[in-house]
CSV table of C-alpha atoms in Angstrom, one decimal:
chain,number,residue,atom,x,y,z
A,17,UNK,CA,-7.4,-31.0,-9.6
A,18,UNK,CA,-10.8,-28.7,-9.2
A,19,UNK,CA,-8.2,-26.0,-11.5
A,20,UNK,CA,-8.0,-28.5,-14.3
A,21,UNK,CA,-11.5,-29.8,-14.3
A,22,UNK,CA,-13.0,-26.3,-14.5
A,23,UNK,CA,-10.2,-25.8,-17.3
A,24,UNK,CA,-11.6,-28.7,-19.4
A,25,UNK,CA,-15.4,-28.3,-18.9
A,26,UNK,CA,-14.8,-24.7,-20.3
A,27,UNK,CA,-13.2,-25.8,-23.2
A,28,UNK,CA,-15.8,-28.2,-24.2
A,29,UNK,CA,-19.0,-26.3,-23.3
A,30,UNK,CA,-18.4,-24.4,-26.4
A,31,UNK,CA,-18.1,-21.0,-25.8
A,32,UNK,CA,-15.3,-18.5,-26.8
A,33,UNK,CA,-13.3,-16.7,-24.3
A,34,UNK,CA,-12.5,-13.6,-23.1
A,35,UNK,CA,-10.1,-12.1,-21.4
A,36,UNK,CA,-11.0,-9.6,-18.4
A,37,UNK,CA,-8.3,-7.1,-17.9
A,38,UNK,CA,-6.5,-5.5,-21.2
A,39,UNK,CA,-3.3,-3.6,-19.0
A,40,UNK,CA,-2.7,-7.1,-17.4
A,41,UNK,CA,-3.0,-9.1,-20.4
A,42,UNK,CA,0.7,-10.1,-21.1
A,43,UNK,CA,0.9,-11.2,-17.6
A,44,UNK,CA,-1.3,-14.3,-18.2
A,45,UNK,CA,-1.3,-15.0,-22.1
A,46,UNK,CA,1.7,-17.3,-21.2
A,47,UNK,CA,-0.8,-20.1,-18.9
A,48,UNK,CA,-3.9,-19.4,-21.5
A,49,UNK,CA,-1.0,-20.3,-24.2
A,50,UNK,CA,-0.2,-23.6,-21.9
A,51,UNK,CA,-4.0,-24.4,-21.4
A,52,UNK,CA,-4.5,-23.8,-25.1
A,53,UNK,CA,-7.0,-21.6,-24.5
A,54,UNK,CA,-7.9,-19.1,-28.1
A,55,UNK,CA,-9.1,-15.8,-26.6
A,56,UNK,CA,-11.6,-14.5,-28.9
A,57,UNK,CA,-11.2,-10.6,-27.0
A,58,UNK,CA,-10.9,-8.8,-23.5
A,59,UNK,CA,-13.5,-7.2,-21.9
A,60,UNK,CA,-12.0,-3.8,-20.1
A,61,UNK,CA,-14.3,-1.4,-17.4
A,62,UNK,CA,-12.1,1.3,-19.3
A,63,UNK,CA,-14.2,3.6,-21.4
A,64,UNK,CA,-11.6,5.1,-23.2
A,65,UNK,CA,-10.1,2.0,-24.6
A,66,UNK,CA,-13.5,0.5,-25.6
A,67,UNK,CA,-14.2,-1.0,-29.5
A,68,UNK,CA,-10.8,-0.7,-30.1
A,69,UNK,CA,-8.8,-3.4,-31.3
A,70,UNK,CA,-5.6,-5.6,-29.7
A,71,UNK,CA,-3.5,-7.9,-30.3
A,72,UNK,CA,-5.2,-10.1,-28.2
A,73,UNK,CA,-8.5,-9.5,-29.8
A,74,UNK,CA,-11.1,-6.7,-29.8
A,75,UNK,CA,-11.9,-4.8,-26.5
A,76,UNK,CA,-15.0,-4.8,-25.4
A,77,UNK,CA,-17.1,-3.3,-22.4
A,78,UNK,CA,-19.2,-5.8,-20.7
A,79,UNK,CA,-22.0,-3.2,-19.8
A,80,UNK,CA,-22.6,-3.6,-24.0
A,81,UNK,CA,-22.4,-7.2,-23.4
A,82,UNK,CA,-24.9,-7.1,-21.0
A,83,UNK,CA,-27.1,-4.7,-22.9
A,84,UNK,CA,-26.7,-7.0,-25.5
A,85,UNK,CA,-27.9,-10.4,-23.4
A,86,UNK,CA,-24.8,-12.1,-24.7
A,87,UNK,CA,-22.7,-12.0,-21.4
A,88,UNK,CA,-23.6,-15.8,-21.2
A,89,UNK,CA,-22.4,-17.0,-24.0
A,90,UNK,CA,-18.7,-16.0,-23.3
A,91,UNK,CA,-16.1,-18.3,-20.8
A,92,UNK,CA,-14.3,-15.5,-18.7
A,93,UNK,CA,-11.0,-15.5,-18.0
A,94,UNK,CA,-10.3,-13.0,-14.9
A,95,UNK,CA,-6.4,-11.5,-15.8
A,96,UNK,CA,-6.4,-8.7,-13.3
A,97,UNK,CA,-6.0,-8.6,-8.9
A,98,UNK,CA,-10.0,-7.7,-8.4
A,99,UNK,CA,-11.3,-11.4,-8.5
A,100,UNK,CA,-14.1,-10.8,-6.0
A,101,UNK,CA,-15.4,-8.2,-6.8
A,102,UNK,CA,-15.4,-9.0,-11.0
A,103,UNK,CA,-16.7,-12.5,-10.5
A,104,UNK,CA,-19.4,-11.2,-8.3
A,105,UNK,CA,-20.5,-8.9,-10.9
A,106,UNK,CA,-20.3,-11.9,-13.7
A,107,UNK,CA,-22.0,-13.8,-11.7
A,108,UNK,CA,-24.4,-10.9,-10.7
A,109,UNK,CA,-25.3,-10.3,-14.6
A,110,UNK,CA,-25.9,-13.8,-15.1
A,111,UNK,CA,-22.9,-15.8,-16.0
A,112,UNK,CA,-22.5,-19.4,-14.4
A,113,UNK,CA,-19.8,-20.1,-12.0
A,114,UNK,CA,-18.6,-22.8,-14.2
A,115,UNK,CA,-17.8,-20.1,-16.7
A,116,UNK,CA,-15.2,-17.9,-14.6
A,117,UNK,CA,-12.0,-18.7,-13.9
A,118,UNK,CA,-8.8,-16.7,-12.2
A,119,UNK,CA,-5.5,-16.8,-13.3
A,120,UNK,CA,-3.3,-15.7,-10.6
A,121,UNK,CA,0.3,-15.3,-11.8
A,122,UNK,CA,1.7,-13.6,-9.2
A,123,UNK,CA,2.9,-11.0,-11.5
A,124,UNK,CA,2.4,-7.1,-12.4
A,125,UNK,CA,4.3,-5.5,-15.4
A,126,UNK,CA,7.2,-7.2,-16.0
A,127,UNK,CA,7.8,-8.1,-12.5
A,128,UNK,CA,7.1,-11.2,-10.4
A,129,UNK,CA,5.6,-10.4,-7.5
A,130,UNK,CA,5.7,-13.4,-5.6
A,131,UNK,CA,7.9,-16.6,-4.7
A,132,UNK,CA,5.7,-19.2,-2.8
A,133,UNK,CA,9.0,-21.5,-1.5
A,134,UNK,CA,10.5,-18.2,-0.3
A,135,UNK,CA,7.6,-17.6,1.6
A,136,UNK,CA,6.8,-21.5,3.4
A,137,UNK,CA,10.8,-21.8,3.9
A,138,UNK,CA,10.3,-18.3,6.0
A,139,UNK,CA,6.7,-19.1,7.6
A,140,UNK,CA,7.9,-18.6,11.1
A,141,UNK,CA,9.9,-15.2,10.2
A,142,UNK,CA,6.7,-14.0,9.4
A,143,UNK,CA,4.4,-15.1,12.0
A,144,UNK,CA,7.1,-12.9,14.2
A,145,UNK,CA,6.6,-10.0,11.8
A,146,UNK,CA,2.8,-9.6,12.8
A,147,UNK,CA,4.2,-8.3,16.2
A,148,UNK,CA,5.1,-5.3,14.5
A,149,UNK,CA,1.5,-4.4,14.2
A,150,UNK,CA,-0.6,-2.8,16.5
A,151,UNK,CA,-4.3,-3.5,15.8
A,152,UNK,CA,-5.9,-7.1,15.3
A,153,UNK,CA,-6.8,-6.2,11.6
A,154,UNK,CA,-3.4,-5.3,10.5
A,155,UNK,CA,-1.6,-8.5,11.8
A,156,UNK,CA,-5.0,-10.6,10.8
A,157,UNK,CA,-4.6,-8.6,6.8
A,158,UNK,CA,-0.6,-9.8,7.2
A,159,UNK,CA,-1.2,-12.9,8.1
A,160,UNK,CA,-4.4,-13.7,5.8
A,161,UNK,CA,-1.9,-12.2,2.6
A,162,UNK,CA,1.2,-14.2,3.6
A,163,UNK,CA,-0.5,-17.3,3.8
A,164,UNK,CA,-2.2,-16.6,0.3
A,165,UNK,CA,0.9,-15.7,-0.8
A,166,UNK,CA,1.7,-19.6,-0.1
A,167,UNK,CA,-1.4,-21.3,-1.7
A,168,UNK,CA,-3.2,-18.8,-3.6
A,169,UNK,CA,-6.2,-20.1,-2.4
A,170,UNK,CA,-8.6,-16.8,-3.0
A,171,UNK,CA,-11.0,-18.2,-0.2
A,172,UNK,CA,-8.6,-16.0,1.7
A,173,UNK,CA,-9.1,-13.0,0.5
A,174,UNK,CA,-12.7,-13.0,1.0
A,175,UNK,CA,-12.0,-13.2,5.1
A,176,UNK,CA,-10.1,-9.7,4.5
A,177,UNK,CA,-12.5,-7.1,4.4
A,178,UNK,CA,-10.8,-5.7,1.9
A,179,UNK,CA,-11.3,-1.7,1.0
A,180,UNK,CA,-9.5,-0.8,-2.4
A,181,UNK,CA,-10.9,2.5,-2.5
A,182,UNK,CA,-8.6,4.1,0.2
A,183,UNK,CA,-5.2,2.8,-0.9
A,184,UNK,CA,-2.7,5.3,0.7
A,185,UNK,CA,-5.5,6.9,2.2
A,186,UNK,CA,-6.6,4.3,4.8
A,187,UNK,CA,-8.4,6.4,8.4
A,188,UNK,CA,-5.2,5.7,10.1
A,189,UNK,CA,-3.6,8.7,8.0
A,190,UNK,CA,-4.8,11.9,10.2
A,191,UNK,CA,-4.7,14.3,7.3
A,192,UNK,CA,-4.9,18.0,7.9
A,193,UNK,CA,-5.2,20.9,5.7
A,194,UNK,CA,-1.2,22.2,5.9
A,195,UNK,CA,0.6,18.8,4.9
A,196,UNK,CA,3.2,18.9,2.6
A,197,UNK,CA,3.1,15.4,0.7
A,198,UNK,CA,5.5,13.7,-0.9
A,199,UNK,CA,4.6,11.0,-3.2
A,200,UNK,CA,7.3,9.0,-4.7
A,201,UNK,CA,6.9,7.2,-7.6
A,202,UNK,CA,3.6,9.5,-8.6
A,203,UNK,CA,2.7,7.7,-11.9
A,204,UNK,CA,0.1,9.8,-13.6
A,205,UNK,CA,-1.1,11.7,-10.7
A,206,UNK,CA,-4.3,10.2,-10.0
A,207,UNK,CA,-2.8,9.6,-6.3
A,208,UNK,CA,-2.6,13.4,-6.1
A,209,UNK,CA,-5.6,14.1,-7.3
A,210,UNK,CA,-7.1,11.7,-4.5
A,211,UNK,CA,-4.9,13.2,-2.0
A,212,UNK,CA,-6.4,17.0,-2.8
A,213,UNK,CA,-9.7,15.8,-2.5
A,214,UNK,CA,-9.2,14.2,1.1
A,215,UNK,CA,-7.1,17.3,2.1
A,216,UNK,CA,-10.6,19.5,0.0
A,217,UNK,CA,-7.5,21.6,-1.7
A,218,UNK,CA,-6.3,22.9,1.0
A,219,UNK,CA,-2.5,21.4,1.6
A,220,UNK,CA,1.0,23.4,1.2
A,221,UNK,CA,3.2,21.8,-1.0
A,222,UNK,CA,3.2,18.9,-3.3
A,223,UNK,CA,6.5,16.9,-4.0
A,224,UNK,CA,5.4,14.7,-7.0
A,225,UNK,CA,8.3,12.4,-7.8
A,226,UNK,CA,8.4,10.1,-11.0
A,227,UNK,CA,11.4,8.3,-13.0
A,228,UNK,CA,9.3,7.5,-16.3
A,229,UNK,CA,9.8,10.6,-18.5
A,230,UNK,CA,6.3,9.5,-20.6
A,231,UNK,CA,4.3,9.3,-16.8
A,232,UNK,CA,6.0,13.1,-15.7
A,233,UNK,CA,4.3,14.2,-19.0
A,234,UNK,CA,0.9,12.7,-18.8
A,235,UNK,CA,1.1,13.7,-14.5
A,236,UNK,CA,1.9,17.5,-15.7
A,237,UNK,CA,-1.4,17.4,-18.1
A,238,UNK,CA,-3.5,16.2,-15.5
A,239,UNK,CA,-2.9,18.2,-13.2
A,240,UNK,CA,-2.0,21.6,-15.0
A,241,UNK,CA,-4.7,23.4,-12.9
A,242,UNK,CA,-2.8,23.3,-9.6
A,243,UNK,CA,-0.7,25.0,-8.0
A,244,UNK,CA,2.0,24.4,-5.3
A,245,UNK,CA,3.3,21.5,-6.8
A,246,UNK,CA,6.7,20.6,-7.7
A,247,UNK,CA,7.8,18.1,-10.3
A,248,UNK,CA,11.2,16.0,-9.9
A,249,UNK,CA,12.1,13.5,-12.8
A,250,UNK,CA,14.2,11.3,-10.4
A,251,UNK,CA,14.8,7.3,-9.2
A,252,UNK,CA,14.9,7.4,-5.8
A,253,UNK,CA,17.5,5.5,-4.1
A,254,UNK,CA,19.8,5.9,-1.4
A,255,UNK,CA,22.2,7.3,-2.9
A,256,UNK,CA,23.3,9.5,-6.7
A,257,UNK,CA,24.6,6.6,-8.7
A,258,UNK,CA,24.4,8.5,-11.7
A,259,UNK,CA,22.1,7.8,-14.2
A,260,UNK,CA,19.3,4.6,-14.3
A,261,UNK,CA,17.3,3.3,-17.4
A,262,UNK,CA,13.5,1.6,-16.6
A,263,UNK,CA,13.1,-2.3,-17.4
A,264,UNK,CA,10.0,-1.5,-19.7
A,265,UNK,CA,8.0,1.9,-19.9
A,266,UNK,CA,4.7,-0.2,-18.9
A,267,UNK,CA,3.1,2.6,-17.2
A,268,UNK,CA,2.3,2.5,-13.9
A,269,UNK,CA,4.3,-0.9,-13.4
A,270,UNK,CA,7.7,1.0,-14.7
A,271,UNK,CA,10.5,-0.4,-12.7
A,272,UNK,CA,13.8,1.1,-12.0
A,273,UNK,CA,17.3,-1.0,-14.3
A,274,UNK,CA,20.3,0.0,-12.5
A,275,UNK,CA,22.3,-0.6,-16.3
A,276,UNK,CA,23.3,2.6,-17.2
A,277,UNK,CA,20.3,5.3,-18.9
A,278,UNK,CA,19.5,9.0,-18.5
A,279,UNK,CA,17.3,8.6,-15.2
A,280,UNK,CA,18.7,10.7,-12.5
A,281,UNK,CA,18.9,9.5,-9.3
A,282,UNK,CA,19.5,10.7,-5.8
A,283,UNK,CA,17.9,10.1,-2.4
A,284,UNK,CA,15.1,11.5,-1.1
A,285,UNK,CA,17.4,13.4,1.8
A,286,UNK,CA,19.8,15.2,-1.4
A,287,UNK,CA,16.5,16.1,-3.1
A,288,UNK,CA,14.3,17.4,-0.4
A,289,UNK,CA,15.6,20.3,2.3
A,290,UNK,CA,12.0,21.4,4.0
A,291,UNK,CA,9.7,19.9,6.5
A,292,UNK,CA,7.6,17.0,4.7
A,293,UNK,CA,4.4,15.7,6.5
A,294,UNK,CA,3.0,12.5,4.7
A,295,UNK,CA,5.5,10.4,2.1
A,296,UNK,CA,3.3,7.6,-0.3
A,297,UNK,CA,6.4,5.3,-1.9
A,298,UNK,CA,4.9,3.0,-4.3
A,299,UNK,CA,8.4,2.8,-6.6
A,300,UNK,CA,8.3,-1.4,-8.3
A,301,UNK,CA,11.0,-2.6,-5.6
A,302,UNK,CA,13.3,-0.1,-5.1
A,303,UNK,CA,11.6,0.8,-1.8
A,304,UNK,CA,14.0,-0.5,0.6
A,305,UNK,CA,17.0,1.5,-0.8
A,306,UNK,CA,14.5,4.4,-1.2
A,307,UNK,CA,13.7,4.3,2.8
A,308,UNK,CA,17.9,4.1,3.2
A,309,UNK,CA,18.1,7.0,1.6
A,310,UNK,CA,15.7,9.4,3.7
A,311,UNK,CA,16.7,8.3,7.6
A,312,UNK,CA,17.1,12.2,8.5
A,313,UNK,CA,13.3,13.3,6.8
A,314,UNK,CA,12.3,10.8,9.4
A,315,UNK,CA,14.3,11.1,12.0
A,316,UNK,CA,14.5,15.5,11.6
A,317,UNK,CA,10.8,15.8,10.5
A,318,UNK,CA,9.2,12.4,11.7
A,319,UNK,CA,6.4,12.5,8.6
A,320,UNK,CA,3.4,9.9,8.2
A,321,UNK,CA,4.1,6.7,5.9
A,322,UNK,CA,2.6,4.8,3.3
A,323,UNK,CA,5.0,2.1,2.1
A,324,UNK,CA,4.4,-0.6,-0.9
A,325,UNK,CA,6.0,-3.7,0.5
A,326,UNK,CA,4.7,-6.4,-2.0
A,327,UNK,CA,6.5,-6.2,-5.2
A,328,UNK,CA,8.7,-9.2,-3.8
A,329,UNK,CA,8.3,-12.4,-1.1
A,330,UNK,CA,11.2,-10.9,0.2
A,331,UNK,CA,9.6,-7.0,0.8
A,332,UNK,CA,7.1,-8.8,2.5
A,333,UNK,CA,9.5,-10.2,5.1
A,334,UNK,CA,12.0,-7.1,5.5
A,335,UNK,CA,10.2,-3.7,4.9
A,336,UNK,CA,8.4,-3.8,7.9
A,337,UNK,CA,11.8,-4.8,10.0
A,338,UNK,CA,13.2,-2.0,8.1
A,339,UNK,CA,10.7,0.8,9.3
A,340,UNK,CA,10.6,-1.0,12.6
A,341,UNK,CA,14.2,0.4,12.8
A,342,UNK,CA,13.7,3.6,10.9
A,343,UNK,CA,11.1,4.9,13.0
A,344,UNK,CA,11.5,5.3,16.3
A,345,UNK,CA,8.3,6.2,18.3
A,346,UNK,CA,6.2,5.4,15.6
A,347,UNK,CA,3.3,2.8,15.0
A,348,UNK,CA,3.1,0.6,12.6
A,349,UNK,CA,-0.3,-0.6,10.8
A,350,UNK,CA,-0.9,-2.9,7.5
A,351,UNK,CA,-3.7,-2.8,5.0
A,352,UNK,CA,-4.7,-4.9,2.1
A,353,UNK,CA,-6.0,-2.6,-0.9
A,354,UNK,CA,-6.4,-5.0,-3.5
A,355,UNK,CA,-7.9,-8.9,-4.4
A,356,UNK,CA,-4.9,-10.3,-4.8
A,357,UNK,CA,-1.2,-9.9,-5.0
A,358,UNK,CA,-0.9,-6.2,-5.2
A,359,UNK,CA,-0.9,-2.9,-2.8
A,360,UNK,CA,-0.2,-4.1,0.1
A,361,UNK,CA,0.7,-1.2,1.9
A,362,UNK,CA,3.0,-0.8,5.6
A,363,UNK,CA,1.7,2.7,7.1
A,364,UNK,CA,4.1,3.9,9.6
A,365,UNK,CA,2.7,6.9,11.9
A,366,UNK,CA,4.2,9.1,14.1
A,367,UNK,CA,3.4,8.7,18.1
A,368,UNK,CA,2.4,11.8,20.0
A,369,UNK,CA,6.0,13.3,21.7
């Protein structure tokens, strides 16, 4: 009821709207096409897209709209995972409360993220999986998301102490200056780039795995400067089923099609034949037959973990079993990197032998 009042005291105070968050905008046009909301624009904190013009309207930075004094006249409409911290800065700069609302799809790219009956109907299988955890914040972050997860009441999220920043990277990753780091599904290598700079360059190898052809390309000109890096155009599964296709090139949201397409795949065991020291797996889904696929890197070389376990309800429930029973003598941690649906990440670390 409080959703649909705010809904209709926006619409009749008189003010256009705008969308914030441009990448995420197909994700919630669908509800503002239900509400029968008109956006007038988005507003995006991404310089290089700035004044340019979408199909949603013209994007716009809000530090002009600000400089401007016209943030107030604008209803927001918050597209993207970081609620807190963007309506804190709306409201920070003036805006009303009554002027901001969050539309929580549960989805990223063109994949749903989330299935609220899945999780209820499997509330007790999950209040078993915080066992898995061994400090009071992991299994408090599990809980606080699952439960979210059911009501997407944001309150929630608040009560998470929630640190974006360190995604992949939280303190519980001991790093040292002679890893060798795989990262699977490496995107555009930003991740990389924040991995050398914890590591202050000093690391021995790099295995920077990425399906999307267009993301290898852009990851190569980024980081062209370094060295000991090698590059391996795969999908990562637990097995080589030949060739995959992606369900959208949408960026860092590209998700493996098992149809037929000119993606190689293989598993992380076939592609790698060396000591590996820290694997990030962030790969849309196909994590769990990803983690199939490597049982003797873990079980010959025993590296630190950072798994992505929220792309579905059902990841959620059966990633952490699933490196409960790939990892023997290891502990297991959880930590929430993002307001809302996304990064959720399972860190799996090796105990002293």
């Amino acid at each position: 009821m409080e959703f649909w009042h705010l809904v209709n005291q926006m619409k009749k105070n008189n003010k256009e709207f705008l969308l914030y968050g441009f990448l995420e905008a197909e994700n919630v046009l669908l509800a503002i096409d239900c509400l029968e909301i008109k956006i007038r624009g988005c507003v995006d904190d991404d310089q290089f897209i700035h004044r340019s013009v979408s199909r949603y309207g013209e994007i716009m930075s809000f530090s002009d709209l600000t400089e401007e004094g016209i943030q107030g006249n604008y209803n927001y409409i918050i597209g993207i995972e970081y609620v807190i911290s963007l309506r804190k800065k709306l409201l920070n700069a003036g805006v009303p409360q009554e002027q901001i609302l969050w539309l929580n799809m549960g989805k990223l790219g063109n994949c749903w993220l989330n299935n609220p009956t899945y999780m209820v109907e499997h509330y007790n299988e999950f209040k078993i999986n915080e066992e898995l955890f061994v400090d009071e914040k992991s299994r408090m972050q599990y809980r606080g998301m699952c439960c979210f997860r059911m009501d997407f009441n944001e309150a929630r999220l608040e009560q998470l102490n929630i640190n974006a920043y360190n995604q992949y990277f939280d303190e519980i990753v001991c790093l040292t200056q002679g890893e060798v780091f795989v990262d699977i599904g490496a995107y555009d290598g930003k991740t990389i780039q924040k991995f050398m700079s914890y590591v202050k360059g000093q690391y021995k190898k790099i295995f920077a795995i990425e399906a999307s052809a267009r993301n290898m390309q852009l990851m190569k000109a980024r980081l062209k400067e370094y060295s000991h890096i090698e590059y391996l155009q795969y999908a990562v599964l637990d097995t080589d089923i030949g060739g995959v296709s992606l369900n959208g090139d949408c960026g860092a949201n590209s998700r493996i099609d098992l149809r037929t397409g000119d993606i190689p795949t293989n598993s992380l065991d076939n592609l790698i034949n060396e000591r590996v020291t820290f694997v990030k797996m962030d790969i849309e889904g196909a994590e769990m037959k990803a983690l199939e696929g490597m049982k003797r890197i873990i079980k010959q070389y025993r590296p630190k973990l950072a798994i992505s376990i929220y792309h579905s309800s059902e990841d959620m429930l059966l990633l952490p079993r699933l490196l409960k029973k790939l990892c023997e003598n290891y502990t297991f941690y959880f930590r929430q990197h993002a307001e809302g649906m996304g990064e959720s990440i399972c860190y799996a670390i090796p105990k002293e032998i």
